[in-house]
mmCIF file with all atom_site columns, C-alpha atoms in Angstrom:
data_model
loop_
_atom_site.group_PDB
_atom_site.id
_atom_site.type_symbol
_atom_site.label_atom_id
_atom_site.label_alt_id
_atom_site.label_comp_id
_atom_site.label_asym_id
_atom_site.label_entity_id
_atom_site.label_seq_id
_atom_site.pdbx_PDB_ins_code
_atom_site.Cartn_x
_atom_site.Cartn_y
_atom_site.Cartn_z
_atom_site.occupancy
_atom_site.B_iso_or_equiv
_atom_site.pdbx_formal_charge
_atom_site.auth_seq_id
_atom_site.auth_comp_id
_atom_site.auth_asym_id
_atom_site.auth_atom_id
_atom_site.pdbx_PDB_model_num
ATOM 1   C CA . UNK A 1 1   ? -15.926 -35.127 -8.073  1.00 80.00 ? 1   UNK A CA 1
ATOM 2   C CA . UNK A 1 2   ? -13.287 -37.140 -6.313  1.00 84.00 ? 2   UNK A CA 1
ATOM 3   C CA . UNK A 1 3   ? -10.703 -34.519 -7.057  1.00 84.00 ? 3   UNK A CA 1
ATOM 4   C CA . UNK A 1 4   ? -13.142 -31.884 -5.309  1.00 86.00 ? 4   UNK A CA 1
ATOM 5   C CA . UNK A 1 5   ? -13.931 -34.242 -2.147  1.00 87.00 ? 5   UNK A CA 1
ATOM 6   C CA . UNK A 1 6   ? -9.924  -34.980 -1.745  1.00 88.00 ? 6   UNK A CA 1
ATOM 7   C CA . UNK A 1 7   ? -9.218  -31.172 -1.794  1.00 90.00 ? 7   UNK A CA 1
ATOM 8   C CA . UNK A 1 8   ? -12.257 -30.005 0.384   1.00 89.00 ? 8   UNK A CA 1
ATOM 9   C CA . UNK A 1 9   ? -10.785 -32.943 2.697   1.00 89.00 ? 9   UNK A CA 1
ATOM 10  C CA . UNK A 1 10  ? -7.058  -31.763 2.662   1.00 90.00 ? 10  UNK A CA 1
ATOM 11  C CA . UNK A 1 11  ? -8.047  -27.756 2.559   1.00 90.00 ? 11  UNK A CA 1
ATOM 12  C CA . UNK A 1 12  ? -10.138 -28.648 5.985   1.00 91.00 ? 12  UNK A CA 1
ATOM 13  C CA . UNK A 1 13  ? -7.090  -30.292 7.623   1.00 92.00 ? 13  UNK A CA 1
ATOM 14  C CA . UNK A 1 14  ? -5.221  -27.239 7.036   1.00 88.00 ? 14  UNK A CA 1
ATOM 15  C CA . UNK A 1 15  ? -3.239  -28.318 3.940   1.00 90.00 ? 15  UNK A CA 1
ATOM 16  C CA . UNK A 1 16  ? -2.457  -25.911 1.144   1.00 87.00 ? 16  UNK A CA 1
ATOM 17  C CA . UNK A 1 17  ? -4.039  -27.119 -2.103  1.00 88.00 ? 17  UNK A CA 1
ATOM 18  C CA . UNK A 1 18  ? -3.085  -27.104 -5.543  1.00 89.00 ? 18  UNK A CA 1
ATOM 19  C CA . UNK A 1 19  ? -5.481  -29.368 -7.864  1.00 89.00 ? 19  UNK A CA 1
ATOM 20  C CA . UNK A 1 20  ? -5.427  -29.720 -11.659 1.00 88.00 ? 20  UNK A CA 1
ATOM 21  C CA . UNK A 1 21  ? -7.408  -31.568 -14.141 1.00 85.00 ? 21  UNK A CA 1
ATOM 22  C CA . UNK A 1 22  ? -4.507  -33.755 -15.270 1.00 86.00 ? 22  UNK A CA 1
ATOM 23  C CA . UNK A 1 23  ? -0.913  -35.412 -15.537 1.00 85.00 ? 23  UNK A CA 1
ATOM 24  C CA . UNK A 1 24  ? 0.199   -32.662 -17.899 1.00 88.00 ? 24  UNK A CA 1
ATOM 25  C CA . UNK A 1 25  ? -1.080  -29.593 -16.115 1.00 87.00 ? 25  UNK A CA 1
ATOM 26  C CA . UNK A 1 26  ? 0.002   -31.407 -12.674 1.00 88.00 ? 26  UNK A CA 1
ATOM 27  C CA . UNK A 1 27  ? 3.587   -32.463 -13.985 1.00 87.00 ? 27  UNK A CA 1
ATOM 28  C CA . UNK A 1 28  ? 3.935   -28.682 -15.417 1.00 86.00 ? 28  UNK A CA 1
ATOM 29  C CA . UNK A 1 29  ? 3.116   -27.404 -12.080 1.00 86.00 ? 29  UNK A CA 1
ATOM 30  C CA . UNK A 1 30  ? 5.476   -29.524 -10.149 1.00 85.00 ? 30  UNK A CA 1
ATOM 31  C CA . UNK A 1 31  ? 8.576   -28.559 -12.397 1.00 84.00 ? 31  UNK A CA 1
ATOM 32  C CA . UNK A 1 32  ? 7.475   -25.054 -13.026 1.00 83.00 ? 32  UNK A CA 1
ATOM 33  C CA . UNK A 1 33  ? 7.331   -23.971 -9.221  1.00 81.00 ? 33  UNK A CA 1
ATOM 34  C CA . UNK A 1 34  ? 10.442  -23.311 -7.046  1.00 74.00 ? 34  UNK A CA 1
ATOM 35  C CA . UNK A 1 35  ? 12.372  -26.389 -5.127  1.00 73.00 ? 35  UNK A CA 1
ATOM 36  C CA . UNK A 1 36  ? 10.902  -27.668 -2.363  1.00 66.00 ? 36  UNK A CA 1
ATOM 37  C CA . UNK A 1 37  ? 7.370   -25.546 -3.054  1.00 79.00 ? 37  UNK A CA 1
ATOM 38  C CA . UNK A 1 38  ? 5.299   -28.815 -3.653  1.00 83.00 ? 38  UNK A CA 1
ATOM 39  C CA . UNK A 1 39  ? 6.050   -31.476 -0.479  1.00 86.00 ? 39  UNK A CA 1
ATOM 40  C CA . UNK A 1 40  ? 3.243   -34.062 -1.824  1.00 88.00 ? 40  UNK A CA 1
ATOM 41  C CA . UNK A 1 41  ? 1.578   -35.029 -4.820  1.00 88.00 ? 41  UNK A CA 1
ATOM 42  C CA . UNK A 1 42  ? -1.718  -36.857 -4.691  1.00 90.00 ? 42  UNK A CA 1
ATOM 43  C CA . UNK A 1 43  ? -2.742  -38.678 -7.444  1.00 88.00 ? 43  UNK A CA 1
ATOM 44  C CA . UNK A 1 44  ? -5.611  -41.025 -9.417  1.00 86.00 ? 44  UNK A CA 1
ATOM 45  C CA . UNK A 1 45  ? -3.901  -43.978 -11.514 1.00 85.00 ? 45  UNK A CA 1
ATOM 46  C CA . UNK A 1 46  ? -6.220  -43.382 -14.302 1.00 85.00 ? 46  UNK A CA 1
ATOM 47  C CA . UNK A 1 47  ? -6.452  -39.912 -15.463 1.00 84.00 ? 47  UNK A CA 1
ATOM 48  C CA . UNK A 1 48  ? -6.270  -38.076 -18.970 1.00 81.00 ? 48  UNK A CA 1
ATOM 49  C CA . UNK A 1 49  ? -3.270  -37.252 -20.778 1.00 85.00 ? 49  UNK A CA 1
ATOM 50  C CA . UNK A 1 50  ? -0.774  -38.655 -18.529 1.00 85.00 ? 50  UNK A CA 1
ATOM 51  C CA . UNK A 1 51  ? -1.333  -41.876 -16.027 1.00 85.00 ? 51  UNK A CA 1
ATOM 52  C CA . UNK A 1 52  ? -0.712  -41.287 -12.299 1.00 83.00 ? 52  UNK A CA 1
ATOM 53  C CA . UNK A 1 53  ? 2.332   -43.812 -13.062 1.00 86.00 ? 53  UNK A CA 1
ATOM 54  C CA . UNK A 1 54  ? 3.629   -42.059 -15.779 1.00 87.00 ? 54  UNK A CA 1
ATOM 55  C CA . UNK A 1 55  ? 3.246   -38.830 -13.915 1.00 87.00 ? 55  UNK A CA 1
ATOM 56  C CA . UNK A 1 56  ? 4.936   -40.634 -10.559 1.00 86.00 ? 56  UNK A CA 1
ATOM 57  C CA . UNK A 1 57  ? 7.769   -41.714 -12.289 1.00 85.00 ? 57  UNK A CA 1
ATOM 58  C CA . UNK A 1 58  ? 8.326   -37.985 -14.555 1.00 86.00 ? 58  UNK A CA 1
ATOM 59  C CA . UNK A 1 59  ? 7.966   -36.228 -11.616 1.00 86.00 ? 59  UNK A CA 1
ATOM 60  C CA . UNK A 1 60  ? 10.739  -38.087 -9.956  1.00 84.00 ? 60  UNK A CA 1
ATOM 61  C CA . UNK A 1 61  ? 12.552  -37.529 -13.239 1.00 83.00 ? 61  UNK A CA 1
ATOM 62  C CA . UNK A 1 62  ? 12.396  -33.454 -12.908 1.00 79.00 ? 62  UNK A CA 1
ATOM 63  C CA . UNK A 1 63  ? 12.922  -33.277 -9.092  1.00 76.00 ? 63  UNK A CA 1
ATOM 64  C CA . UNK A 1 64  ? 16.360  -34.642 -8.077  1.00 69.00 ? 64  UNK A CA 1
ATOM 65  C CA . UNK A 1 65  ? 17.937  -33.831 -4.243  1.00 65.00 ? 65  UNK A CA 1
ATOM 66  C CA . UNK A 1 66  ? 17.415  -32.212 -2.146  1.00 60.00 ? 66  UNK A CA 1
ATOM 67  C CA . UNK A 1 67  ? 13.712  -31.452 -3.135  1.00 66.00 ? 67  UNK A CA 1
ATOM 68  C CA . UNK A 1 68  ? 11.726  -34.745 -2.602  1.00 79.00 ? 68  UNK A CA 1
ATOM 69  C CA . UNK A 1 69  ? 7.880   -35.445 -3.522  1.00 85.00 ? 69  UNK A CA 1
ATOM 70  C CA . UNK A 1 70  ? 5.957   -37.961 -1.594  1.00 87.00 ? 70  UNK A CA 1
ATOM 71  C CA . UNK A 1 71  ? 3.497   -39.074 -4.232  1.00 88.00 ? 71  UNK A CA 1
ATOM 72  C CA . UNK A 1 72  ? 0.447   -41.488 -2.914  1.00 90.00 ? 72  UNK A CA 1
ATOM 73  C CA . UNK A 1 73  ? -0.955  -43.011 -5.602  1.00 86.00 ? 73  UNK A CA 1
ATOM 74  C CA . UNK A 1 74  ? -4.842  -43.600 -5.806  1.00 88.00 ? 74  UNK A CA 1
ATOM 75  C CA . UNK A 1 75  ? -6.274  -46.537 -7.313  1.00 84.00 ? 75  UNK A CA 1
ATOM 76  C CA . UNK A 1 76  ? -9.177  -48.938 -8.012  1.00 83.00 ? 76  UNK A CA 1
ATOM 77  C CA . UNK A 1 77  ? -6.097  -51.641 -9.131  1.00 80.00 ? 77  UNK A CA 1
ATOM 78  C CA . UNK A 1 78  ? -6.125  -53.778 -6.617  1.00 75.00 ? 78  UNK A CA 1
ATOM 79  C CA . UNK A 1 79  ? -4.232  -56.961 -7.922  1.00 78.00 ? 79  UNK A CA 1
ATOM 80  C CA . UNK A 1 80  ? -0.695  -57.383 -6.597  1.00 78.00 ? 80  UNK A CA 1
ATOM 81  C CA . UNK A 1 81  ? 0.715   -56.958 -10.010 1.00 80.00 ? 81  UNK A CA 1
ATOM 82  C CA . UNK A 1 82  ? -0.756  -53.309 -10.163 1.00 76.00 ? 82  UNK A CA 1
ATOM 83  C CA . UNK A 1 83  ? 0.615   -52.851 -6.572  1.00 76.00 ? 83  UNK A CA 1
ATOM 84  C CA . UNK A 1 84  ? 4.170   -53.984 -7.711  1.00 82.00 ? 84  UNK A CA 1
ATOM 85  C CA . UNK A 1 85  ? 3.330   -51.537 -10.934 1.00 78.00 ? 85  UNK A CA 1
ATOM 86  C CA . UNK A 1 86  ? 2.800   -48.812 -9.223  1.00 76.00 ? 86  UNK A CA 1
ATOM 87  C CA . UNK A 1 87  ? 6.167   -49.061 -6.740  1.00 79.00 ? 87  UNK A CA 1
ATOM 88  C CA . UNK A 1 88  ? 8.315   -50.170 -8.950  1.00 79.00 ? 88  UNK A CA 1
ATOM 89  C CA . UNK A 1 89  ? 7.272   -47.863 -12.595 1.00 75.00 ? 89  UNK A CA 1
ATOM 90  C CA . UNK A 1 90  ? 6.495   -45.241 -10.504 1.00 72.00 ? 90  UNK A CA 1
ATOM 91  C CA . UNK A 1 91  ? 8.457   -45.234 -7.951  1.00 83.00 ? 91  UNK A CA 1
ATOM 92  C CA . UNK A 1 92  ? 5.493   -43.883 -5.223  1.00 84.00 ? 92  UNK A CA 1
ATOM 93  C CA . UNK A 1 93  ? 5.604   -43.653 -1.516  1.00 85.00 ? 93  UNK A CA 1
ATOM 94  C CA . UNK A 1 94  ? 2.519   -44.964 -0.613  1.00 85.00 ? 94  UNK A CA 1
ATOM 95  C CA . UNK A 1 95  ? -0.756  -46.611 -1.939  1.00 84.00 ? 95  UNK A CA 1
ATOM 96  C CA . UNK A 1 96  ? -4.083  -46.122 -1.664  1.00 81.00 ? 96  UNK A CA 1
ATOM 97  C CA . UNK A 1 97  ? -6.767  -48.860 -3.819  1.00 83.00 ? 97  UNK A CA 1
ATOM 98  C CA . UNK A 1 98  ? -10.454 -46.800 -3.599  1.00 85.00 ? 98  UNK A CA 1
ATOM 99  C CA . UNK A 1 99  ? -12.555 -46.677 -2.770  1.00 85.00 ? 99  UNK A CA 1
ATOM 100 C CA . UNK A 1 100 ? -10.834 -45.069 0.786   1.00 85.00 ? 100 UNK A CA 1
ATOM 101 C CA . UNK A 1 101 ? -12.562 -43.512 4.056   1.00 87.00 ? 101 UNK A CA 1
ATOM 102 C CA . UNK A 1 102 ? -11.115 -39.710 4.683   1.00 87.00 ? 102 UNK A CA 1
ATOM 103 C CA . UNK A 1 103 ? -9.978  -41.245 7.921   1.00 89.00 ? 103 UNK A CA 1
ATOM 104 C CA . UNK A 1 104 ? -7.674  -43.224 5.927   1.00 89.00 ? 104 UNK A CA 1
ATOM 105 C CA . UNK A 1 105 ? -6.862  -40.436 3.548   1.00 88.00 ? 105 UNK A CA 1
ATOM 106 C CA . UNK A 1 106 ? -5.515  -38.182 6.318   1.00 90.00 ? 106 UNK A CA 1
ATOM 107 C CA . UNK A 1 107 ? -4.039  -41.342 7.975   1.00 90.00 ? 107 UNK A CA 1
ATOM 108 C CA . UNK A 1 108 ? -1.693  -41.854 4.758   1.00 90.00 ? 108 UNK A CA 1
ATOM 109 C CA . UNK A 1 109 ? -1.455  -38.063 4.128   1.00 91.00 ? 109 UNK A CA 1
ATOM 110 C CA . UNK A 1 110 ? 0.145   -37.661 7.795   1.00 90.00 ? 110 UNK A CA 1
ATOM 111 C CA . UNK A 1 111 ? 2.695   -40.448 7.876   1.00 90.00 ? 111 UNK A CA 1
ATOM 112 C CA . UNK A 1 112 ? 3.693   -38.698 4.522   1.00 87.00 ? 112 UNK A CA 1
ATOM 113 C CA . UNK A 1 113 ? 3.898   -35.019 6.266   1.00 87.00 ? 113 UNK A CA 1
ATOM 114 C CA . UNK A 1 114 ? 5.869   -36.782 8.891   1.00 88.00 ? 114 UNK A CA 1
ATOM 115 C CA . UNK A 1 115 ? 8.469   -38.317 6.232   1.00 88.00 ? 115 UNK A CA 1
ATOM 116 C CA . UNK A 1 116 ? 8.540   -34.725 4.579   1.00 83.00 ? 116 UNK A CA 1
ATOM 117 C CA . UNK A 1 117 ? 9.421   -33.204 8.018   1.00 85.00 ? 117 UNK A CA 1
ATOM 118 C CA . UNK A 1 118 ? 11.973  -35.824 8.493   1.00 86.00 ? 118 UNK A CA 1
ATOM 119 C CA . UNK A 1 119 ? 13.344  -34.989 5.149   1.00 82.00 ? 119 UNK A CA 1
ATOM 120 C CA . UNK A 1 120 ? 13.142  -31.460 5.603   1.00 81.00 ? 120 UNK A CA 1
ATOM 121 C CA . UNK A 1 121 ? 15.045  -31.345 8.619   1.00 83.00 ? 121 UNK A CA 1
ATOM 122 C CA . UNK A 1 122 ? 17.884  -33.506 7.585   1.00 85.00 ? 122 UNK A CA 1
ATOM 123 C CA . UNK A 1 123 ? 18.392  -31.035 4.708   1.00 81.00 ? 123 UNK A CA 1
ATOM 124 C CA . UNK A 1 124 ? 18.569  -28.523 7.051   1.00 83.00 ? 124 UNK A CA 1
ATOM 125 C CA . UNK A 1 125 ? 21.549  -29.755 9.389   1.00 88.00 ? 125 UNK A CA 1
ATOM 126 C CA . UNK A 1 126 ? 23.236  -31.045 6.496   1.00 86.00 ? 126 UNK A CA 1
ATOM 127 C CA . UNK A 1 127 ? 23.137  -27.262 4.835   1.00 84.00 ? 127 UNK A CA 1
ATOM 128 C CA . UNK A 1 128 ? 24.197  -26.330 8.545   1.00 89.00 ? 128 UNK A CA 1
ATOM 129 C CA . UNK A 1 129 ? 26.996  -28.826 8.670   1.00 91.00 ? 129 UNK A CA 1
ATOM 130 C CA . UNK A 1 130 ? 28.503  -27.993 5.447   1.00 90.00 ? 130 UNK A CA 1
ATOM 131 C CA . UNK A 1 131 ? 28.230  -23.946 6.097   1.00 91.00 ? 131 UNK A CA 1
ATOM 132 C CA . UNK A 1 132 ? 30.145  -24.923 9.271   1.00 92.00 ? 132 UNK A CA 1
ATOM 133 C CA . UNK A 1 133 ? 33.343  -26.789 7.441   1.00 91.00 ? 133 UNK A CA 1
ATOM 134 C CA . UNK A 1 134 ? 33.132  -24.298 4.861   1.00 90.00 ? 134 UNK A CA 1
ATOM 135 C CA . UNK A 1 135 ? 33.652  -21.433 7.357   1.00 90.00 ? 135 UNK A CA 1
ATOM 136 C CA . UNK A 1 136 ? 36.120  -23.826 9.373   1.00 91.00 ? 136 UNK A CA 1
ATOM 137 C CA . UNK A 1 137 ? 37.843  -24.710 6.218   1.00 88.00 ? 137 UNK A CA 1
ATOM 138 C CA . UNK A 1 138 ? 38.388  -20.652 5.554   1.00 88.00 ? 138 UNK A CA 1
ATOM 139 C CA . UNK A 1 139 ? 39.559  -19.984 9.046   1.00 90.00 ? 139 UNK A CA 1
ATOM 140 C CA . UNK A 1 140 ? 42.273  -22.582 8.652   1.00 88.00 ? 140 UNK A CA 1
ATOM 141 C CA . UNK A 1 141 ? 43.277  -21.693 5.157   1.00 82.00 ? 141 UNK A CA 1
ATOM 142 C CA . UNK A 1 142 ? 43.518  -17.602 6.692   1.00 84.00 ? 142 UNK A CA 1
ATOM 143 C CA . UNK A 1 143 ? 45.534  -19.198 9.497   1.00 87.00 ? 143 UNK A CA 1
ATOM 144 C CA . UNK A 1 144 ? 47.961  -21.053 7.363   1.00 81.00 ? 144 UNK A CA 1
ATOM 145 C CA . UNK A 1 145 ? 48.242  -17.737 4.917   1.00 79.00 ? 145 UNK A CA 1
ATOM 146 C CA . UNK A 1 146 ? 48.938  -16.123 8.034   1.00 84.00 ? 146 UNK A CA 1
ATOM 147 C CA . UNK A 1 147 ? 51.720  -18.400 9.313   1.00 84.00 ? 147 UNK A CA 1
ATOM 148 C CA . UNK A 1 148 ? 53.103  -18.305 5.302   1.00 78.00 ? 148 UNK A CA 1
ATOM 149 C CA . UNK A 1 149 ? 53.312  -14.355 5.793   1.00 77.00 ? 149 UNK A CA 1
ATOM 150 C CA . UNK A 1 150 ? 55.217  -14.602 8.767   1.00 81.00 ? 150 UNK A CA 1
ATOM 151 C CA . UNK A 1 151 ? 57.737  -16.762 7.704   1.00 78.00 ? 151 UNK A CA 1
ATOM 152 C CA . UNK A 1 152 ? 58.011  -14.815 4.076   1.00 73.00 ? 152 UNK A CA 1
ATOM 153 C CA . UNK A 1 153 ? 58.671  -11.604 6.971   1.00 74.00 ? 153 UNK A CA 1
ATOM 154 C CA . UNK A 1 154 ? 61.096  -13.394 8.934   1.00 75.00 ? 154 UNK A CA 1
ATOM 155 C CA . UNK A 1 155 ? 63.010  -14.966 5.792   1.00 70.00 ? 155 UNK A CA 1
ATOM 156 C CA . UNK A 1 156 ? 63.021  -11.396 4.342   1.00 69.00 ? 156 UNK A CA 1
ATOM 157 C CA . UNK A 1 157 ? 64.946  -9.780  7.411   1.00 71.00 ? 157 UNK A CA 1
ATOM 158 C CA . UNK A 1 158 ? 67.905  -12.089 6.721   1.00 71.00 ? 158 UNK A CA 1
ATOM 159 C CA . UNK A 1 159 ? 68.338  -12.331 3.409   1.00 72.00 ? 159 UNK A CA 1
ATOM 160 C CA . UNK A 1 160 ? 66.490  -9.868  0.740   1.00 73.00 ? 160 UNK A CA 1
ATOM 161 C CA . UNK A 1 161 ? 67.912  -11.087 -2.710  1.00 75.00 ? 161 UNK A CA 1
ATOM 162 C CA . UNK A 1 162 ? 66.515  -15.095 -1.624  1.00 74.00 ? 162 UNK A CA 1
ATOM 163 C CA . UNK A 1 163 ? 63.319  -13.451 -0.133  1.00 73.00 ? 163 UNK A CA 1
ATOM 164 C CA . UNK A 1 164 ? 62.744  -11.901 -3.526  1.00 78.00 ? 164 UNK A CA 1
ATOM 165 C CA . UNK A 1 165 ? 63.625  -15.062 -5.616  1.00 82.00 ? 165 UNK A CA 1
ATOM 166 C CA . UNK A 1 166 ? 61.284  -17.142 -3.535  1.00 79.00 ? 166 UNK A CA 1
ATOM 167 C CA . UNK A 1 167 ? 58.027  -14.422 -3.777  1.00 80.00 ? 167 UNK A CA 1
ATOM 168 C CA . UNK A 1 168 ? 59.158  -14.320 -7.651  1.00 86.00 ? 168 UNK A CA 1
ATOM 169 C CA . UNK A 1 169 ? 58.908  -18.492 -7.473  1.00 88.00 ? 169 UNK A CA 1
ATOM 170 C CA . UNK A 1 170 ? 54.689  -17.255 -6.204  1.00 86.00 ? 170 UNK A CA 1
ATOM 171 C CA . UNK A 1 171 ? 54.069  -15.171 -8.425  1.00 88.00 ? 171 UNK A CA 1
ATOM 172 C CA . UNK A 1 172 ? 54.799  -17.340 -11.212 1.00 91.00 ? 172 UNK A CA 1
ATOM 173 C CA . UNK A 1 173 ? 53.539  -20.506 -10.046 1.00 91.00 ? 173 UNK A CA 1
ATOM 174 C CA . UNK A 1 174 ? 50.388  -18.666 -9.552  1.00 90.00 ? 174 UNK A CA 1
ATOM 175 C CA . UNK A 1 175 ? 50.717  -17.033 -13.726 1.00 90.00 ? 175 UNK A CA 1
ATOM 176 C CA . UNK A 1 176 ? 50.946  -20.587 -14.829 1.00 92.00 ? 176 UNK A CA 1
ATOM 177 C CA . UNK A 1 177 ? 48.186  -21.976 -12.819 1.00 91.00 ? 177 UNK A CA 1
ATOM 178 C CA . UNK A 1 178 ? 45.960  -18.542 -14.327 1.00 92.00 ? 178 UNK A CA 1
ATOM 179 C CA . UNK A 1 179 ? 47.111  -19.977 -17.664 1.00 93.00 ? 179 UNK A CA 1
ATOM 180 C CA . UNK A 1 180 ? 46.042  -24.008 -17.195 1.00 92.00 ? 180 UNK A CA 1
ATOM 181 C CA . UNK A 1 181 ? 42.222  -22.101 -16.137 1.00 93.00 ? 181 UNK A CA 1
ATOM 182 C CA . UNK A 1 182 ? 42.680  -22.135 -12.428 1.00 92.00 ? 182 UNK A CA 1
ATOM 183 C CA . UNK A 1 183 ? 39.944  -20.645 -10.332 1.00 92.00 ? 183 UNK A CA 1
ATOM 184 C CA . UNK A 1 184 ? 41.211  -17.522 -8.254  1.00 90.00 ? 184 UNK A CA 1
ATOM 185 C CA . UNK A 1 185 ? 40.845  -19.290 -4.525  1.00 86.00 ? 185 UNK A CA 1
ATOM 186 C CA . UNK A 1 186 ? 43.039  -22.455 -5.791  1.00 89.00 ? 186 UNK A CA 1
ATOM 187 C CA . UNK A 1 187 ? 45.701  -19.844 -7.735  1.00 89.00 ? 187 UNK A CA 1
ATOM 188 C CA . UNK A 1 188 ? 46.146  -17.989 -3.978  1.00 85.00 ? 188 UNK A CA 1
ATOM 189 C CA . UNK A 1 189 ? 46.823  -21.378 -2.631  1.00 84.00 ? 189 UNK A CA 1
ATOM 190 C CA . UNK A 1 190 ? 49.129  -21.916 -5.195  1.00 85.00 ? 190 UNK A CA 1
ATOM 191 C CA . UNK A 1 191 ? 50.700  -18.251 -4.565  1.00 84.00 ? 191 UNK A CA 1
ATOM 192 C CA . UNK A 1 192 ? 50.704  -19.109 -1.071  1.00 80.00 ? 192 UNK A CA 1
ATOM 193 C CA . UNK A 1 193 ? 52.288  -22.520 -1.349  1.00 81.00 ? 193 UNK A CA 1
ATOM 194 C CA . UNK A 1 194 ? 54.626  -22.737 -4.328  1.00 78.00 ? 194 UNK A CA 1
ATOM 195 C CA . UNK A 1 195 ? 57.482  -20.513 -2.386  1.00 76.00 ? 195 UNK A CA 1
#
């Protein structure tokens, strides 16, 4: 019944709803869907099969950056002991002891959609800011193979026989590097550099 009433609640405010009948099925759903499908996981302390606890804490086991669950944890344990239980074993976000108004439900369920958007969004410029010194880091290293190219040119107009001996000097750096299990981008470098 609870379980119903939370949903209806959540479904009403516009959430999207997943519910299940306990810590197995819910912990199977979390690591079963794709990253960063479920944002929050509601869930009772007491429940069959696995405790809210134990599902808090394997759920933070199976979803490691940069996918993050907010888990609230509902209770009737209201003794600070159970409160320090339920942070520390389970590592939860928040903490709710029942029995709980729906105004206080969506209260709690909104600071954790804020966090989530918080979350979210720093993911997002730090995926932005590393696409941006990767494509910075391959202009440069096109640049310097450039600059490498011209001076191989201009060394090669004076002297042929030392221009040859120094591309050979490449060319083999870049066959022992294959040989030690290089990857291809750091035996060009090596091409690129040894001469």
């Amino acid at each position: 019944t609870s379980r119903y009433i939370i949903s209806s609640h959540l479904r009403n405010w516009g959430h999207t709803v997943v519910d299940t009948a306990n810590g197995r099925d819910a912990l199977a759903y979390i690591v079963n869907s794709p990253k960063n499908t479920v944002d929050m996981l509601i869930t009772d302390w007491e429940m069959p099969l696995l405790s809210g606890v134990d599902l808090a804490h394997q759920v933070r086991k199976h979803t490691k950056p940069p996918g993050y669950v907010y888990i609230i944890l509902l209770t009737i344990k209201s003794e600070h002991a159970d409160f320090i239980k339920g942070f520390t074993e389970g590592e939860v976000d928040d903490y709710l002891i029942k029995p709980f108004s729906a105004a206080r439900l969506r209260m709690h369920v909104q600071v954790g959609g804020r966090l989530i958007q918080s979350a979210r969004g720093l993911r997002e410029h730090t995926t932005a800011l590393e696409e941006q010194t990767l494509h910075q880091a391959k202009a440069l290293r096109e640049t310097q193979e450039e600059i490498t190219l011209r001076l191989f040119n201009a060394f090669e107009s004076r002297n042929q026989e030392s221009a040859r001996h120094v591309r050979r000097i490449g060319i083999m750096s870049a066959h022992l590097g294959r040989l030690f299990g290089w990857d291809q981008a750091r035996l060009e470098m090596l091409k690129m550099a040894a001469p």
